[in-house]
XYZ file of C-alpha atoms in Angstrom:
416
model
C 150.809 116.954 9.700
C 149.865 113.235 10.144
C 153.139 112.400 11.028
C 152.671 110.088 14.420
C 156.411 109.062 14.526
C 156.951 108.456 18.305
C 160.097 108.526 20.446
C 160.749 107.620 23.995
C 159.726 109.835 26.418
C 162.985 110.743 28.878
C 162.798 109.824 32.319
C 160.542 111.379 34.821
C 163.784 112.946 36.764
C 165.425 114.132 33.684
C 162.084 115.550 32.222
C 161.251 117.577 35.660
C 165.118 119.024 35.099
C 164.542 119.903 31.686
C 161.432 121.583 32.044
C 162.206 123.187 35.239
C 163.366 126.704 33.452
C 159.723 126.715 31.689
C 158.148 126.047 35.172
C 160.081 128.881 36.956
C 159.396 131.248 34.356
C 155.633 130.397 34.741
C 155.399 130.870 38.314
C 157.402 134.146 38.387
C 154.593 135.118 35.600
C 151.797 133.960 37.665
C 153.098 135.687 40.651
C 153.452 138.989 38.857
C 149.775 138.580 37.847
C 148.683 137.762 41.691
C 150.269 140.475 43.077
C 148.927 143.150 40.693
C 145.547 141.775 41.177
C 146.202 142.174 45.087
C 147.406 145.676 44.672
C 144.217 146.651 42.085
C 141.775 144.678 44.478
C 142.650 146.688 47.494
C 142.784 149.856 46.134
C 139.306 149.139 45.172
C 138.247 147.815 48.777
C 137.861 144.502 47.289
C 139.513 141.287 48.346
C 141.489 139.546 45.491
C 141.238 136.184 46.978
C 137.332 136.459 46.609
C 137.681 137.220 43.371
C 139.838 134.194 42.736
C 137.964 131.567 44.586
C 134.129 132.734 45.316
C 132.532 134.355 42.701
C 130.732 133.594 39.304
C 131.439 129.853 37.756
C 133.696 129.381 41.229
C 130.782 129.575 43.520
C 128.798 127.148 41.260
C 131.707 124.497 41.671
C 132.302 124.772 45.238
C 128.141 124.328 45.670
C 128.252 121.025 43.862
C 131.032 119.969 45.966
C 129.321 120.681 49.009
C 125.768 119.852 48.242
C 125.966 117.830 45.229
C 123.444 118.558 41.794
C 120.449 119.212 41.885
C 120.821 122.955 42.880
C 119.133 125.741 40.211
C 118.041 129.170 39.639
C 115.352 130.508 38.099
C 115.330 134.147 36.321
C 112.516 136.504 35.903
C 112.698 136.154 32.557
C 112.238 132.393 32.781
C 115.752 131.157 32.201
C 116.796 128.069 34.824
C 120.448 128.049 35.677
C 121.198 124.586 36.990
C 124.406 123.494 38.359
C 124.211 120.404 36.033
C 125.764 122.452 33.513
C 128.917 122.105 35.417
C 131.041 119.000 35.099
C 131.972 116.901 38.174
C 135.849 116.170 38.236
C 136.532 119.617 39.656
C 133.828 119.628 42.608
C 135.308 115.964 43.290
C 139.081 117.106 43.803
C 137.567 120.027 46.059
C 135.331 117.589 47.967
C 138.039 115.201 48.289
C 140.678 117.618 49.222
C 138.554 119.236 51.849
C 137.955 116.121 53.591
C 141.397 115.292 54.245
C 142.543 118.500 55.088
C 141.524 121.817 57.119
C 141.026 123.632 53.551
C 137.214 124.893 52.765
C 135.742 123.974 49.459
C 136.795 127.062 47.884
C 140.254 126.816 49.742
C 140.520 123.368 47.919
C 139.185 124.789 44.360
C 141.947 127.220 44.433
C 144.712 124.785 45.691
C 143.642 122.514 42.792
C 144.108 125.214 40.323
C 147.531 126.187 41.248
C 148.673 122.783 41.174
C 146.715 121.853 38.037
C 148.146 125.004 36.231
C 151.663 123.984 37.066
C 150.819 120.655 35.787
C 149.139 122.301 32.653
C 152.558 124.549 32.106
C 154.447 121.295 32.262
C 152.453 119.361 29.808
C 152.285 122.182 27.375
C 156.349 122.531 27.667
C 156.345 118.690 27.205
C 154.358 119.118 23.904
C 156.206 121.736 22.651
C 159.560 120.275 23.545
C 158.704 117.119 21.792
C 157.729 118.879 18.462
C 160.226 121.952 18.286
C 162.395 121.480 20.799
C 163.480 122.602 24.593
C 163.637 126.338 23.764
C 160.347 126.463 21.848
C 158.740 124.678 24.639
C 160.068 126.946 27.195
C 158.871 129.855 24.873
C 155.340 128.147 25.089
C 154.812 128.196 28.487
C 156.002 131.647 28.882
C 153.128 132.720 26.115
C 150.235 130.777 28.056
C 151.110 132.513 31.111
C 151.607 136.041 29.686
C 147.889 135.670 27.624
C 145.402 138.949 28.696
C 143.027 136.152 30.407
C 145.990 134.232 32.039
C 144.634 135.433 35.159
C 141.866 132.495 35.106
C 144.980 130.051 35.320
C 144.546 130.920 39.057
C 141.173 130.802 39.510
C 139.338 128.048 41.063
C 137.880 127.625 37.641
C 138.325 124.077 35.518
C 140.240 125.861 32.572
C 143.767 124.818 34.234
C 142.754 121.313 35.047
C 141.428 120.573 31.600
C 144.150 122.172 30.044
C 146.661 119.974 32.063
C 144.532 116.653 31.044
C 144.501 117.666 27.578
C 147.963 118.403 27.266
C 149.237 115.366 28.915
C 147.049 113.284 26.786
C 148.059 115.013 23.781
C 151.675 114.555 24.817
C 150.875 110.602 25.721
C 149.488 110.197 21.932
C 152.723 111.749 20.163
C 154.791 109.471 22.662
C 152.707 106.208 21.768
C 151.449 105.782 25.283
C 147.934 104.893 24.281
C 146.335 103.689 27.256
C 147.448 107.013 29.356
C 146.326 109.288 26.509
C 142.966 107.304 26.599
C 142.719 107.659 30.394
C 143.389 111.201 30.352
C 141.194 112.108 27.766
C 138.300 110.509 29.696
C 139.134 112.646 32.669
C 138.988 115.854 30.657
C 135.652 114.533 29.539
C 134.569 114.610 33.099
C 135.978 118.414 33.562
C 134.184 120.567 30.786
C 132.342 120.045 27.778
C 135.146 120.729 25.321
C 136.527 117.304 26.491
C 135.318 116.305 23.208
C 138.354 117.980 21.835
C 140.712 115.669 23.473
C 138.378 112.672 22.580
C 138.543 113.938 18.775
C 142.221 114.222 18.626
C 142.826 110.604 20.161
C 140.506 109.107 17.410
C 142.103 111.081 14.877
C 145.727 109.883 15.860
C 144.486 106.045 16.534
C 142.457 105.975 13.270
C 145.649 107.497 11.398
C 147.807 104.861 13.174
C 145.465 101.867 12.313
C 145.538 103.031 8.484
C 149.155 103.449 8.120
C 149.733 100.019 9.963
C 147.448 98.634 7.484
C 149.031 99.777 4.675
C 152.443 98.996 5.714
C 151.338 95.536 6.238
C 149.898 95.623 2.464
C 153.043 96.651 1.665
C 154.903 94.067 2.900
C 152.463 91.487 1.804
C 152.963 92.568 -1.600
C 156.517 92.565 -1.628
C 156.927 89.150 -0.574
C 156.940 86.336 -3.540
C 154.871 83.667 -3.262
C 156.490 80.309 -1.856
C 156.414 77.390 -4.190
C 154.089 74.765 -2.948
C 156.086 72.178 -0.473
C 159.031 74.620 -0.864
C 160.407 75.686 2.496
C 158.894 75.815 6.004
C 155.174 76.365 6.651
C 153.971 80.167 6.555
C 153.115 81.406 10.271
C 150.267 82.906 10.693
C 150.417 86.742 11.443
C 153.793 86.825 9.542
C 152.337 88.608 6.199
C 149.222 88.739 4.404
C 147.922 92.235 6.076
C 147.902 90.609 9.659
C 149.938 91.984 12.025
C 152.977 90.108 13.162
C 152.569 89.218 17.078
C 154.947 92.153 18.509
C 152.577 94.284 16.522
C 149.579 92.989 18.266
C 149.494 94.591 21.458
C 150.083 98.056 20.451
C 146.956 97.820 18.189
C 145.083 96.350 21.201
C 145.950 99.069 23.580
C 145.331 101.655 20.226
C 141.909 100.310 20.128
C 141.226 100.627 24.003
C 142.412 103.867 24.302
C 139.890 104.938 21.304
C 137.115 103.101 23.435
C 138.481 104.698 26.836
C 138.434 108.250 25.469
C 135.207 109.218 25.178
C 133.667 107.367 28.305
C 134.166 110.639 30.958
C 131.943 113.093 28.644
C 129.435 110.343 27.675
C 129.092 109.065 31.094
C 128.292 112.300 32.393
C 125.874 113.304 29.620
C 124.348 110.404 29.893
C 123.792 110.458 33.573
C 122.434 113.975 33.392
C 119.769 113.208 30.963
C 118.740 110.090 33.291
C 118.718 112.556 36.002
C 116.856 115.209 34.317
C 114.239 112.224 32.760
C 115.047 114.266 29.484
C 116.993 111.564 27.812
C 120.539 111.604 26.160
C 119.523 115.220 24.907
C 119.066 116.140 28.484
C 122.203 117.801 29.138
C 121.671 120.115 26.110
C 118.529 121.201 27.585
C 120.503 122.187 30.770
C 122.942 124.221 28.782
C 119.727 125.952 26.847
C 118.441 127.009 30.334
C 121.971 129.075 30.377
C 121.590 130.226 26.996
C 124.675 128.140 25.871
C 124.432 126.249 22.459
C 126.213 125.915 19.417
C 124.638 127.997 16.168
C 127.792 127.966 14.007
C 128.832 131.646 15.381
C 125.561 133.372 13.808
C 124.997 135.060 17.702
C 128.355 136.103 17.993
C 128.069 137.725 14.748
C 125.042 139.382 15.705
C 126.800 140.633 18.598
C 129.995 142.162 17.038
C 127.520 143.759 14.481
C 125.847 145.444 16.938
C 128.824 147.056 18.459
C 129.767 148.532 15.151
C 126.207 150.638 15.308
C 127.675 153.253 17.874
C 130.831 154.802 19.100
C 133.007 154.325 21.023
C 131.615 150.531 21.218
C 132.540 150.330 17.646
C 136.152 150.298 18.758
C 135.646 147.025 20.787
C 134.112 145.631 17.949
C 137.079 146.183 15.638
C 139.100 145.019 18.250
C 137.297 141.658 18.680
C 137.089 141.238 15.076
C 141.377 141.436 14.670
C 141.334 139.069 17.559
C 139.225 136.759 16.054
C 141.282 137.198 12.785
C 144.373 136.514 14.981
C 143.059 133.497 16.060
C 142.335 131.969 12.736
C 145.618 133.093 11.128
C 147.610 131.560 13.887
C 145.524 127.935 13.418
C 146.652 128.152 9.334
C 149.896 128.765 10.560
C 149.827 125.918 12.466
C 148.649 123.687 9.681
C 150.723 124.921 7.262
C 154.021 124.490 9.761
C 152.392 120.903 9.608
C 151.771 120.280 13.140
C 151.195 116.524 14.147
C 147.749 115.881 13.638
C 146.589 115.219 16.945
C 147.010 118.715 17.854
C 145.726 120.552 14.697
C 142.513 118.306 15.545
C 142.103 119.424 18.830
C 142.918 123.181 18.402
C 140.410 122.980 15.896
C 137.462 121.581 17.730
C 138.516 123.998 20.817
C 138.530 127.119 18.814
C 135.246 125.904 16.725
C 133.634 125.459 20.058
C 134.655 128.584 21.559
C 133.916 130.805 18.727
C 130.888 129.392 17.226
C 128.725 128.697 20.466
C 126.131 131.046 21.787
C 127.327 131.431 24.955
C 128.284 134.752 27.065
C 130.218 136.688 25.140
C 132.630 137.623 27.474
C 133.776 134.383 28.067
C 135.174 133.610 24.900
C 138.713 134.580 25.313
C 138.472 132.057 28.228
C 137.252 129.408 26.455
C 140.165 129.598 24.185
C 142.463 129.208 27.082
C 143.172 125.596 26.419
C 143.652 125.943 22.727
C 147.751 126.576 23.476
C 148.646 124.529 20.260
C 147.568 127.951 18.522
C 150.405 129.541 20.452
C 153.452 127.237 18.976
C 153.959 129.449 15.946
C 154.748 132.321 18.306
C 156.965 130.250 20.750
C 158.902 129.052 17.918
C 159.383 132.624 16.217
C 160.088 133.784 20.132
C 162.543 131.028 20.719
C 164.641 132.098 17.223
C 165.456 135.529 18.850
C 168.281 136.122 21.246
C 167.788 135.494 24.827
C 167.739 138.899 25.742
C 165.454 140.144 23.603
C 162.612 137.224 23.803
C 163.504 137.783 27.997
C 162.380 141.606 26.997
C 159.382 140.744 25.169
C 157.911 138.148 27.659
C 158.832 140.378 30.427
C 156.741 143.581 28.546
C 153.713 141.434 27.712
C 153.819 139.975 31.317
C 153.376 143.271 33.159
C 150.547 144.242 30.385
C 148.877 141.010 31.247
C 148.961 141.100 35.020
C 147.506 144.716 34.612
C 144.695 143.791 32.139
C 144.017 140.789 34.442
C 143.625 142.800 37.460
C 141.205 145.404 35.708
C 139.490 142.128 34.079
C 138.706 140.283 37.081
C 137.674 143.506 39.246
C 134.585 144.364 36.620
C 131.369 143.754 36.957
C 130.981 140.667 34.556
C 132.161 137.136 35.255
C 135.291 136.166 33.045
């Protein structure tokens, strides 16, 4: 599971042509979801476009884009909802796109999400293709598209943007492009708090690479017999003795720079919030506490589920939640058993832990798991081994169910 052997990435033209089936399938699934949402919303007298661009978190992002930070809402119970809880990359992109086009901030958010979702699908394909092959890559993208909460990928939320940055950062790690990996990890850290998962993946991969390189250098030094005094040419510095040869030094430097670069996005924003609020490095935690968000190891989530079991029919919903959580944990165990590359395991593990063990709004937990695409790779691998007609039938059926559920879910009363 710590195998970080890399191979050269294909040229861009070849890569796009290779990913085309996955991207076309993704567009088809998302178009079906948007069509179902439009029909369902029209039947209920609602605007599907408003649901996608101007409700819940999407409103907070557009307010940041338009007015900047400093807006907050004080609730009757004393809670303070501050827009400082929302990381800045998506609002920056909304503001930039609105400045150079006739689009409104909400329109710009929708456009960014659509483009980012395509980039995310391509990134997921690239990772899965690199690890398991092209057919598994196509299946991984389709499975990500047909998730029950897949409609969020088309909303003016930050999930698609974050997933795109995370997937391509992980791909850069797997292919040895360390500076690209670090830069994308820094941008992911400016997108969502869970950007820490990408940072952890880069650090884990970099640390393992350093250790392996040092061990290999020591092994080479041990195999080389010491030359007699005065016999033969003077030994060149860096040729043995645990010091990397000259060709290895640039790669080591790039790897170290990537590890330094990766956390700058998240750390920079968190420190800025602390300075802006006057509460120091922990100021961002205070902002999240105003939203009743925090990390309690899953205790609040467990109490929420336990309370559901006290009545009927809410007990059925609680049983469904338990099954869903069990499925997520089982998929992660399978990922470990299948010896996925270490960066994918670290990334998926951190995303899953933060989603399940946070005391955030419980209805949002499925959405918070959306970026954890490595969990889908075991299912993608199994699906890729079926006949094409069988896998197409399975994906098509799930896509229809997902489109209907997404339309129903988004037309509900609570935020996703």
